[in-house]
Short mmCIF file of C-alpha atoms in Angstrom, two decimals:
data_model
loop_
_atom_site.label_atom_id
_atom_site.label_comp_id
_atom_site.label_asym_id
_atom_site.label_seq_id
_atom_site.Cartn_x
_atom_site.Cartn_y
_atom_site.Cartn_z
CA UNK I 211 21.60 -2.97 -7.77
CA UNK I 212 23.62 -1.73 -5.01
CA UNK I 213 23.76 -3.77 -1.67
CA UNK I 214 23.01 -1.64 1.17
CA UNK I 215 25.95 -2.24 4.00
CA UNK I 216 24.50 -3.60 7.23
CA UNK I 217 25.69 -4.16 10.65
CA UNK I 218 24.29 -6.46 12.65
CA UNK I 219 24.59 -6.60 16.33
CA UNK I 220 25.89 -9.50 18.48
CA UNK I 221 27.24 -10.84 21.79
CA UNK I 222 29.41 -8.51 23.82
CA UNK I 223 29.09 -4.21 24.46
CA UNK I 224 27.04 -2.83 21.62
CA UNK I 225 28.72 0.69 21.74
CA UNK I 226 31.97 -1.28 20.71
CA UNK I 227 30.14 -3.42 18.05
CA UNK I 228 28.88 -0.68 16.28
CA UNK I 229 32.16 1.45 16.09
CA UNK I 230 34.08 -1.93 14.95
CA UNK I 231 31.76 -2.65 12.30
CA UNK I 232 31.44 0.86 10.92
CA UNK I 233 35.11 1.24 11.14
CA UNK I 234 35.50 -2.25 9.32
CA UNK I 235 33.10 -1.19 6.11
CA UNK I 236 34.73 2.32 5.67
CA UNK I 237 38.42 0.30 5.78
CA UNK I 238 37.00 -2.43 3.00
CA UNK I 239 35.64 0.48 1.12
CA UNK I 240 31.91 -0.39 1.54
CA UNK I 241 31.51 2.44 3.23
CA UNK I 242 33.06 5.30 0.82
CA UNK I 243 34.25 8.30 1.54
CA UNK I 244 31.08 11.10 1.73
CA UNK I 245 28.70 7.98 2.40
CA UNK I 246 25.75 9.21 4.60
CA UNK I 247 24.92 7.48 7.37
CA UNK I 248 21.85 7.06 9.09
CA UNK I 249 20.85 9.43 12.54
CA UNK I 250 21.72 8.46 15.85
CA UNK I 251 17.87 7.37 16.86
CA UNK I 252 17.34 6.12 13.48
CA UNK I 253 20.18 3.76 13.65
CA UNK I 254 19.56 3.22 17.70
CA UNK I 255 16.17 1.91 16.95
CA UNK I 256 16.95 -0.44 14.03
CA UNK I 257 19.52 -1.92 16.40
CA UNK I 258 17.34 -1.69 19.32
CA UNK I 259 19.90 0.09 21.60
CA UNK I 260 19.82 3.33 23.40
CA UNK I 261 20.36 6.76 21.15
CA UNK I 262 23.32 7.15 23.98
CA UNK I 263 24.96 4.20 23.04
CA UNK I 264 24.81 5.02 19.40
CA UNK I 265 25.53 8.68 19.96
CA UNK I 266 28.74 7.69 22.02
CA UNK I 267 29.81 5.07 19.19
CA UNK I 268 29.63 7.92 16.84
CA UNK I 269 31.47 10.52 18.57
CA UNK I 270 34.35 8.05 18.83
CA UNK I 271 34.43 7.24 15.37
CA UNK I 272 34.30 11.30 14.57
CA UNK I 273 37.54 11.50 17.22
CA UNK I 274 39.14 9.24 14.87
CA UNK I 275 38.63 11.13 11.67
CA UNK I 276 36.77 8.26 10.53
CA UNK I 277 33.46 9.98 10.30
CA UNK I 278 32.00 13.67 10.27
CA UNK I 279 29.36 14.72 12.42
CA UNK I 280 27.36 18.17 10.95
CA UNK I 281 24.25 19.38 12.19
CA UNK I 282 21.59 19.61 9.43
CA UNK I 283 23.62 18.21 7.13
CA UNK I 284 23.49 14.27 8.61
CA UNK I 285 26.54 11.91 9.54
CA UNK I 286 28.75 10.83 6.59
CA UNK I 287 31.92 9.48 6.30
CA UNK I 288 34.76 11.45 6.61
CA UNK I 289 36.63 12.29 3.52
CA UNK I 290 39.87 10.02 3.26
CA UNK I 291 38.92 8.22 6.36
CA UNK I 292 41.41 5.34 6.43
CA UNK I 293 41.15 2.79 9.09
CA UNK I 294 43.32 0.60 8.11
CA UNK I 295 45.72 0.50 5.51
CA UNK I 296 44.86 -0.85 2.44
CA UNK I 297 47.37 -3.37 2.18
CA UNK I 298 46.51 -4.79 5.64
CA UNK I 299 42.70 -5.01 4.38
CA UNK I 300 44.16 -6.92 1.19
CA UNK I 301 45.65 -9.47 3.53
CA UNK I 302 42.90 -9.49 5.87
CA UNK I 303 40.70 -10.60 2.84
CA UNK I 304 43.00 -12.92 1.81
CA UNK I 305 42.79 -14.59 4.99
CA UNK I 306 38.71 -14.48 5.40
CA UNK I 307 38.80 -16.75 2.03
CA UNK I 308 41.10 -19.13 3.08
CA UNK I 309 39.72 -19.56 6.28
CA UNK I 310 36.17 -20.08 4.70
CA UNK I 311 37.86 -22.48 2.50
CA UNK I 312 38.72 -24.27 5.35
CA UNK I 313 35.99 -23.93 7.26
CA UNK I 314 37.51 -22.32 9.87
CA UNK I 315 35.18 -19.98 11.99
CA UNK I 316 35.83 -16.43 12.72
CA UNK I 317 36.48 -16.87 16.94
CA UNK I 318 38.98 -19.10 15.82
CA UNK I 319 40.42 -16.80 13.88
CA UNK I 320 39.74 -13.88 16.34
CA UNK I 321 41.69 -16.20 18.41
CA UNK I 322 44.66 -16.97 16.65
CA UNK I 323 45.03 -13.13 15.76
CA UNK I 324 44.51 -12.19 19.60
CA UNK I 325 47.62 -14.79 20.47
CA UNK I 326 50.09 -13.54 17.42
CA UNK I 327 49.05 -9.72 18.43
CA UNK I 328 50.30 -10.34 21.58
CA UNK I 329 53.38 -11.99 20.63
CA UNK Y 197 -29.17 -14.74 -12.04
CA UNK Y 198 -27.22 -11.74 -14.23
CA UNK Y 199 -26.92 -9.50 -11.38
CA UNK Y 200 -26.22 -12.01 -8.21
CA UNK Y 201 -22.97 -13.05 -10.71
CA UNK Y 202 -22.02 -9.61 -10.81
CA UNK Y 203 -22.36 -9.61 -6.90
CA UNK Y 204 -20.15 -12.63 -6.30
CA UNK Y 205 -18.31 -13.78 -8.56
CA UNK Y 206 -15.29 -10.74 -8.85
CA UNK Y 207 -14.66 -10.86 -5.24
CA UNK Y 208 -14.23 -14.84 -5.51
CA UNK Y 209 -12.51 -14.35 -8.57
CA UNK Y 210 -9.93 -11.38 -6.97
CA UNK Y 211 -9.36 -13.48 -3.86
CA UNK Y 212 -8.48 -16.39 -6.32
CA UNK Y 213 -6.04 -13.93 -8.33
CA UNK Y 214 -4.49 -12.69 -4.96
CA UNK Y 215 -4.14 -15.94 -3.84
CA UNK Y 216 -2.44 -17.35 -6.71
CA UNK Y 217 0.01 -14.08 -6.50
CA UNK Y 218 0.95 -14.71 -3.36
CA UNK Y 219 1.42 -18.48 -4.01
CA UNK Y 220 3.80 -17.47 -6.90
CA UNK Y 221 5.78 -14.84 -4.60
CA UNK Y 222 6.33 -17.48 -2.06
CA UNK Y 223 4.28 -15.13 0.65
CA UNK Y 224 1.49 -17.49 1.23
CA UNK Y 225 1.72 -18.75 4.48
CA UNK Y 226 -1.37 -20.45 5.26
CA UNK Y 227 -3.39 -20.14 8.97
CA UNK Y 228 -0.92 -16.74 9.74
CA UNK Y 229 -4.13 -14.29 9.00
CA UNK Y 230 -3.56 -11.01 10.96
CA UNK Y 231 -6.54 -8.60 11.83
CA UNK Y 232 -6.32 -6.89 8.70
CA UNK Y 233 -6.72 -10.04 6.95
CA UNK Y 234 -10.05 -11.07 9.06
CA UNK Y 235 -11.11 -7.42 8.37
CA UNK Y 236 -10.81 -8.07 4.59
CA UNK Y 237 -13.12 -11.13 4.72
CA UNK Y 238 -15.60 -9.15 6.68
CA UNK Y 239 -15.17 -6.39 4.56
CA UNK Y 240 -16.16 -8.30 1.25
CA UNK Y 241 -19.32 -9.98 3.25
CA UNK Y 242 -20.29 -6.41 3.88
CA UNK Y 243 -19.88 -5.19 0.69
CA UNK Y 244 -21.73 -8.50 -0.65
CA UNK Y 245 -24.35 -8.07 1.55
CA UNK Y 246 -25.01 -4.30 1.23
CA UNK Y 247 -24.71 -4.72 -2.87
CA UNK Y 248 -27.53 -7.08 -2.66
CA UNK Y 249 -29.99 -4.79 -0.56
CA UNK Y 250 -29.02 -1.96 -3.01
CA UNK Y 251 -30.20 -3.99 -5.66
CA UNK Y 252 -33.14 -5.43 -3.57
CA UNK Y 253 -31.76 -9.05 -3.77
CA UNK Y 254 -31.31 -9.52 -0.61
CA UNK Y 255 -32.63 -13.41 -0.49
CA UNK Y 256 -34.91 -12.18 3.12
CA UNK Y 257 -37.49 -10.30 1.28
CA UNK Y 258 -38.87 -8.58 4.02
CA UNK Y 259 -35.00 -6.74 4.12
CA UNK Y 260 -35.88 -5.20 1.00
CA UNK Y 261 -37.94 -2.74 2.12
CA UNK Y 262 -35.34 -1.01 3.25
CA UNK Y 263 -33.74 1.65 0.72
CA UNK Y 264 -30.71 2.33 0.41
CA UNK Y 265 -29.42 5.18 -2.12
CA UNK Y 266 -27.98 2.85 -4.74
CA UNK Y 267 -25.14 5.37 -5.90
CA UNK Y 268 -24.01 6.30 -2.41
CA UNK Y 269 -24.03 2.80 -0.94
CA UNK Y 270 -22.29 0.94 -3.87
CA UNK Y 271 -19.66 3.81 -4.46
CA UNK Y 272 -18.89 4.59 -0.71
CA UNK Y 273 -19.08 1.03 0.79
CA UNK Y 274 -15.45 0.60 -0.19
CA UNK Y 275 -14.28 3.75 0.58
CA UNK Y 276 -15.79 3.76 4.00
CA UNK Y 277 -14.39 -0.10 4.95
CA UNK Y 278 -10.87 1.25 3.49
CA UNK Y 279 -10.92 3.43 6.22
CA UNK Y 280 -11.92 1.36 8.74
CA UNK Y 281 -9.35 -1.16 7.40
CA UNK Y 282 -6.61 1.51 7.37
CA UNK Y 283 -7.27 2.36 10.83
CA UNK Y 284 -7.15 -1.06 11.85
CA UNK Y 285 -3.81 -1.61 10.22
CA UNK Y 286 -2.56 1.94 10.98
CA UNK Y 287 -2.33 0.33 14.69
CA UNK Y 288 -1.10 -2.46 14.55
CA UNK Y 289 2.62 -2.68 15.39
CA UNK Y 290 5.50 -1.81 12.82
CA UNK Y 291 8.17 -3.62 12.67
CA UNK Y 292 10.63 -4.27 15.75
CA UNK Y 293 14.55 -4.59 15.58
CA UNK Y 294 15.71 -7.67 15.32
CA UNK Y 295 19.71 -6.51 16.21
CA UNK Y 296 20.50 -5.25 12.15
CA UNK Y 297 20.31 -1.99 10.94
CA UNK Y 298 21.31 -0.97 7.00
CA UNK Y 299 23.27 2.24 7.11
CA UNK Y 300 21.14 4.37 5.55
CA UNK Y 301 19.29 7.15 6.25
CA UNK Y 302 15.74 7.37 5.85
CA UNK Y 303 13.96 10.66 4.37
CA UNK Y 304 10.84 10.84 3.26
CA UNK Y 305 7.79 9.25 2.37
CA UNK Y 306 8.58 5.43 1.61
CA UNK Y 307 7.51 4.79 -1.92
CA UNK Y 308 8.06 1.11 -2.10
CA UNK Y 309 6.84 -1.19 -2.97
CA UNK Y 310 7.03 0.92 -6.39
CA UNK Y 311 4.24 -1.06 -8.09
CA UNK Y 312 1.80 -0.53 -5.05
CA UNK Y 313 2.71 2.86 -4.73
CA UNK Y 314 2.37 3.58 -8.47
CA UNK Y 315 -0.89 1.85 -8.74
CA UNK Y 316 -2.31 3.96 -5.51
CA UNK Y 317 -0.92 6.97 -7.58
CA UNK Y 318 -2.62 5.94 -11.09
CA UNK Y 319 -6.39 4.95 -9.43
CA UNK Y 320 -6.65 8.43 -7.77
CA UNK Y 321 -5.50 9.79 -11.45
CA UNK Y 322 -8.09 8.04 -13.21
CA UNK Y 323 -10.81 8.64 -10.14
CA UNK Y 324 -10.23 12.34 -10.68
CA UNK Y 325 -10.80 12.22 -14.38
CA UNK Y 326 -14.00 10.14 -14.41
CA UNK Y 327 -15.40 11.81 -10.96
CA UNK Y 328 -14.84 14.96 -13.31
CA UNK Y 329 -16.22 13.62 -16.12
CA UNK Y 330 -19.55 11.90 -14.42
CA UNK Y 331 -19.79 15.35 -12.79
CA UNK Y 332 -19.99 17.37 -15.90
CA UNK Y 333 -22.58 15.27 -17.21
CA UNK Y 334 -24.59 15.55 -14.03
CA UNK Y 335 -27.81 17.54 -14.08
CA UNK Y 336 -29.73 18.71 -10.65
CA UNK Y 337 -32.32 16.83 -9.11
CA UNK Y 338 -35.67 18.81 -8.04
CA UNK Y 339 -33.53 19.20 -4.62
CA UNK Y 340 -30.72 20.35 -6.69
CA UNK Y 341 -28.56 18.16 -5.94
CA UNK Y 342 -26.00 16.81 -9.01
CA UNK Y 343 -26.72 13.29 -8.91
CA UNK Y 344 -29.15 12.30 -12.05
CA UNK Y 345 -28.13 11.98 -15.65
CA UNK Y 346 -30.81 13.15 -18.08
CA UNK Y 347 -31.74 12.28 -21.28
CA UNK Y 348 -33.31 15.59 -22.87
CA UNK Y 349 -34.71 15.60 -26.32
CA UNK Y 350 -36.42 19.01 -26.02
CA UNK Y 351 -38.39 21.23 -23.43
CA UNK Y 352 -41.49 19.04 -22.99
CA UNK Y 353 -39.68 15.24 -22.26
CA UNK Y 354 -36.87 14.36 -19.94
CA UNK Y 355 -35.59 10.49 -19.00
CA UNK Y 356 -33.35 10.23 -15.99
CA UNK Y 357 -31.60 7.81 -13.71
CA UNK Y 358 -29.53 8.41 -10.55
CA UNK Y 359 -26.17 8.56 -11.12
CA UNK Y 360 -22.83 9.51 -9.48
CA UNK Y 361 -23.30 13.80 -9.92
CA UNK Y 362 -20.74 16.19 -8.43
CA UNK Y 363 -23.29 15.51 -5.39
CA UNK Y 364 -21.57 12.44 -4.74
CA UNK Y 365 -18.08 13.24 -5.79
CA UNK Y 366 -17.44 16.00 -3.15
CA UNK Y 367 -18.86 13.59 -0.32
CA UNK Y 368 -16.25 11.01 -1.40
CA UNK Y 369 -12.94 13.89 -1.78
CA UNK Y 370 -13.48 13.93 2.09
CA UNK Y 371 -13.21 9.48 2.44
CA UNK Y 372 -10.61 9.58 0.14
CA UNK Y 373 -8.87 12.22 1.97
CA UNK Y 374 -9.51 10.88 5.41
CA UNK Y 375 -8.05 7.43 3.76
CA UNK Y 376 -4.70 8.60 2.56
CA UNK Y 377 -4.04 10.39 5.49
CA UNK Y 378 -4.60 7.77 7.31
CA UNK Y 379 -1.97 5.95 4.77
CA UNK Y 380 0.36 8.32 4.75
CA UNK Y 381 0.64 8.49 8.83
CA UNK Y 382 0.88 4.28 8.71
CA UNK Y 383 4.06 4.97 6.12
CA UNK Y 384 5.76 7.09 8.21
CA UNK Y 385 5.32 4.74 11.19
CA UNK Y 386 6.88 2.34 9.16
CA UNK Y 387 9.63 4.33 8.36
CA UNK Y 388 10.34 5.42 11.52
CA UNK Y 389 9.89 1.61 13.11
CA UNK Y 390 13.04 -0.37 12.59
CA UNK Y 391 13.43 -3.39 10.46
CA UNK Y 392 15.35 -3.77 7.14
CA UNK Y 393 13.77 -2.36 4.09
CA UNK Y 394 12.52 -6.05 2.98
CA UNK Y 395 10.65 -6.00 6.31
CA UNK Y 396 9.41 -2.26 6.14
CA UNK Y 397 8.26 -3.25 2.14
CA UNK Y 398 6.17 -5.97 3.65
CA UNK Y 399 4.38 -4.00 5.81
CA UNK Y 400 4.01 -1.06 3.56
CA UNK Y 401 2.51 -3.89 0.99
CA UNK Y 402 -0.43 -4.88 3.51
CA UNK Y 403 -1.68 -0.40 3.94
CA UNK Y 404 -0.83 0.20 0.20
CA UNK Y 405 -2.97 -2.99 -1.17
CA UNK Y 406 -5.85 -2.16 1.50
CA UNK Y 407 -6.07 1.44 -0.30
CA UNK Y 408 -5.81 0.26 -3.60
CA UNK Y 409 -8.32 -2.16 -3.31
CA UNK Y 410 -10.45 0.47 -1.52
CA UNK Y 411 -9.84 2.99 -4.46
CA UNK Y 412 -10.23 0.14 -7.50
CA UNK Y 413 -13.51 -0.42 -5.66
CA UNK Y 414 -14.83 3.03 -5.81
CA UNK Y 415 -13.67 3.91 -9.59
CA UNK Y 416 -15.19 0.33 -10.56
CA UNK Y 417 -19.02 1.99 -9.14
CA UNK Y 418 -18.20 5.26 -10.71
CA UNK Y 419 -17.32 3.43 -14.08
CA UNK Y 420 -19.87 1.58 -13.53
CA UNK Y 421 -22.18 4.58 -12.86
CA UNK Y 422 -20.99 5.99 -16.71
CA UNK Y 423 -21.55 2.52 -18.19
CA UNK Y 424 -25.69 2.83 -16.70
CA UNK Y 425 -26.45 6.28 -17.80
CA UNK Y 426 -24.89 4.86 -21.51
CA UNK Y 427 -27.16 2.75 -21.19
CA UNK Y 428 -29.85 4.54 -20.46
CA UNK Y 429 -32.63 5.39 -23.41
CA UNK Y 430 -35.89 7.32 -23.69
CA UNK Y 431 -38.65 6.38 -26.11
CA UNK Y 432 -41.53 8.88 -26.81
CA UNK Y 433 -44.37 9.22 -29.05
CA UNK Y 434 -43.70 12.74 -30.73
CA UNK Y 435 -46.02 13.91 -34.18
CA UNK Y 436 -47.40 10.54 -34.51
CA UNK Y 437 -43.65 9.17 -34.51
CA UNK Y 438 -42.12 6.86 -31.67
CA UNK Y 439 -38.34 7.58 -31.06
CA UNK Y 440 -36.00 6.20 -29.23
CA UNK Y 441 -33.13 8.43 -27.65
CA UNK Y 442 -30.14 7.24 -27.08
CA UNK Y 443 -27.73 8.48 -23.97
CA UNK Y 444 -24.98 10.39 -25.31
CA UNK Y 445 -22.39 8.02 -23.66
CA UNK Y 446 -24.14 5.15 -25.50
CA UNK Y 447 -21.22 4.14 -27.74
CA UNK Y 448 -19.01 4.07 -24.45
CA UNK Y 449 -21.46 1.24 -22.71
CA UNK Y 450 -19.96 -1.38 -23.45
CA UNK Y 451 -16.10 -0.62 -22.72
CA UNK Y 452 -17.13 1.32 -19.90
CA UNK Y 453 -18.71 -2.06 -18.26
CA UNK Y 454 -16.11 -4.23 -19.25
CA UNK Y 455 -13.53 -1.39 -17.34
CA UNK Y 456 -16.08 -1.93 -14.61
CA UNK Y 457 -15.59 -5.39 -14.20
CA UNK Y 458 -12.27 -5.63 -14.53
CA UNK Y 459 -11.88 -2.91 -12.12
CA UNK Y 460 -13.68 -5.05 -9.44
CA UNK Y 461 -11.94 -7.67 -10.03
CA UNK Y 462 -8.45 -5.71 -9.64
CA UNK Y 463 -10.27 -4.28 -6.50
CA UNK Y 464 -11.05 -7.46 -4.73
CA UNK Y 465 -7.48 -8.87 -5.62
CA UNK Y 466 -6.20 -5.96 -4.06
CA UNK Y 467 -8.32 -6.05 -0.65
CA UNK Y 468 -7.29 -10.06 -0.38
CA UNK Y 469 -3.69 -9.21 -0.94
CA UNK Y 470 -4.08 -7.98 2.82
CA UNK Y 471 -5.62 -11.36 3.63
CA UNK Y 472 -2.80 -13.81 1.98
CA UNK Y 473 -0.11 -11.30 2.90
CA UNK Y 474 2.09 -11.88 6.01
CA UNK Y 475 -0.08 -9.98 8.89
CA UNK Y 476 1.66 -7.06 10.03
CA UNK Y 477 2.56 -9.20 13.23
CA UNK Y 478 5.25 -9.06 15.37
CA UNK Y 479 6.77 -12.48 14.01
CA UNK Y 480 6.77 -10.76 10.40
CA UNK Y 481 10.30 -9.35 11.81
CA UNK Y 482 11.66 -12.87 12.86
CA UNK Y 483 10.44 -14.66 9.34
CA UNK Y 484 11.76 -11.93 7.25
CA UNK Y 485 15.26 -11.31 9.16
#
């Protein structure tokens, strides 16, 4: 059985959430190339945002190639849409499990990668 | 004694079997009754309580006076309360966001849970084949009206005993109708509420079990209508001879009232599945998330 990817909305702009998470399951391959995705008021209601926020989110992601917008024939993901490289996501994973391991939460980790991007 | 056990003991016994189901599930959660759950107990005192007058053993006797068309009452009772059950739950609020949506889209009519769905599917199967069935064997009334069985040896001497005719039949097409329409429109709320699809199954579970039971209840009187007119014999003196004429469903008596009863009993463990299920209640969301 096939797990169904979620995303799951928390502190800060939701607009920004969504586009994040979206972009972040079509870069670790959860969300594969031709995926469909649900409708703008379908997905603005499970989240419990506006169908403008959610419309917004997704004409961003379409600007960056990451998803394809058709009328009639629903929202799926773009073909070869590519985030992130793959080796980056490799590393990134790595990372997630050895901060797990150590119990380390994710604002901490947010944090540390927010300092070194900067540096 | 026979026919008060008849009366109560399958909706005891259903409520015990959908209790115990919902016990092994882990979906018990006792004292969180929604309204479709208090409508399910009423429901079953109805039914109780209309089944005795029917059979004029109501324990006032002055109440049975009254007369009820035994066919019509027993048969539609269910059908009627599934209704009024459905449009109770049809109402009631589908499920809210609780901030997490599953990238999917969402087409169609929701058809899970499968098992509920598939049973809803198979009970109007098998109501159409015996409704056609008791129909064919249904003879006119002097009203005309398809709703006696007849025993017929020859021109001169005729037995009969009400039973569920094409009369009866078309009148219940409409209720069943009228009750998965009002099904269908509660599944597409559902669908088009938010909540995750455990959450949307749950609440598709409470409208789905409240029709099946409704259904199971019906077939049970028609089956049980088939097991009576096997039943049924006619005795006559004829040329200094006394026969006995048996119904031509006579070999089918006995497996047709054992159907019956388990058919109630599958009814009533339906119609309490809406009782010991999580009410379709706003805090379903939160418990479920």
């Amino acid at each position: 059985m096939t797990m169904t990817p979620k995303i799951t909305l928390q502190d800060g702009p939701p607009g920004e959430q969504i586009k994040a998470q979206i972009s972040g399951l079509i870069a670790t391959n959860e969300l594969p190339s031709g995926a469909p995705l649900p409708s703008v008021r379908q997905l603005a209601r499970d989240l419990g945002v506006a169908t403008g926020t959610v419309a917004s989110a997704y004409r961003d992601l379409q600007a960056q190639g990451l998803i394809v917008l058709r009328r009639g024939s629903g929202t799926r993901v773009a073909d070869g849409a590519t985030p992130v490289p793959h080796e980056v996501v490799q590393q990134v994973r790595k990372l997630v499990t050895v901060a797990r391991e150590n119990d380390v939460a994710l604002g901490d980790v947010a944090g540390v990668i927010h300092t070194l991007w900067r540096d | 004694m026979y026919f008060y056990f008849l009366i109560y003991v399958p909706p005891v016994l259903g409520a015990l079997v959908a209790l115990a189901v919902a016990i092994m599930r882990g979906r018990f959660t006792l004292f969180r009754v929604g309204s479709a759950g208090f409508f399910a107990v009423a429901s079953a005192i109805v039914v109780i309580g209309l089944s005795l007058l029917a059979m004029g053993l109501w324990p006032v006797i002055r109440f049975n006076d009254i007369f009820l068309d035994g066919v019509m009452t027993l048969s539609f009772t269910p059908l009627i309360l599934g209704v009024l059950g459905a449009l109770i739950i049809a109402f009631t609020p589908t499920p809210k966001s609780n901030g997490t949506a599953e990238l999917m889209p969402r087409s169609g009519l929701p058809s899970e849970p499968r098992s509920w769905f598939n049973s809803v599917l198979l009970v109007l199967l098998l109501i159409l084949l015996t409704s056609l069935w008791a129909g064919e064997l249904s003879s006119p009334d002097e009203w005309g009206l398809y709703r006696i069985f007849k025993i017929e040896p020859n021109a001169t001497f005729m037995v009969g005993s009400s039973f569920y005719g094409w009369y009866y039949s078309k009148w219940a097409v409409l209720i069943i109708v009228a009750l998965l329409l009002l099904g269908v429109w509660r599944l597409q709320r559902i669908r088009n509420g938010a909540g995750t699809q455990d959450t949307r199954r749950a609440f598709n579970r409470v409208i789905l079990a409240m029709i099946a039971g409704a259904l199971l209840l019906h077939l049970a009187q028609i089956t049980t209508s088939l097991s009576n007119a096997g039943a049924l014999q006619a005795s006559a003196l004829i040329d200094n001879g006394y026969y006995t004429f048996q119904s031509s469903l006579a070999a089918m008596t006995i497996p047709l009232r054992w159907a019956s009863y388990l058919l109630k009993l599958l009814g009533w463990a339906a119609w309490f599945t809406v009782l010991f299920s999580p009410g379709p209640a706003e805090e379903l969301d939160e418990e479920l998330a």
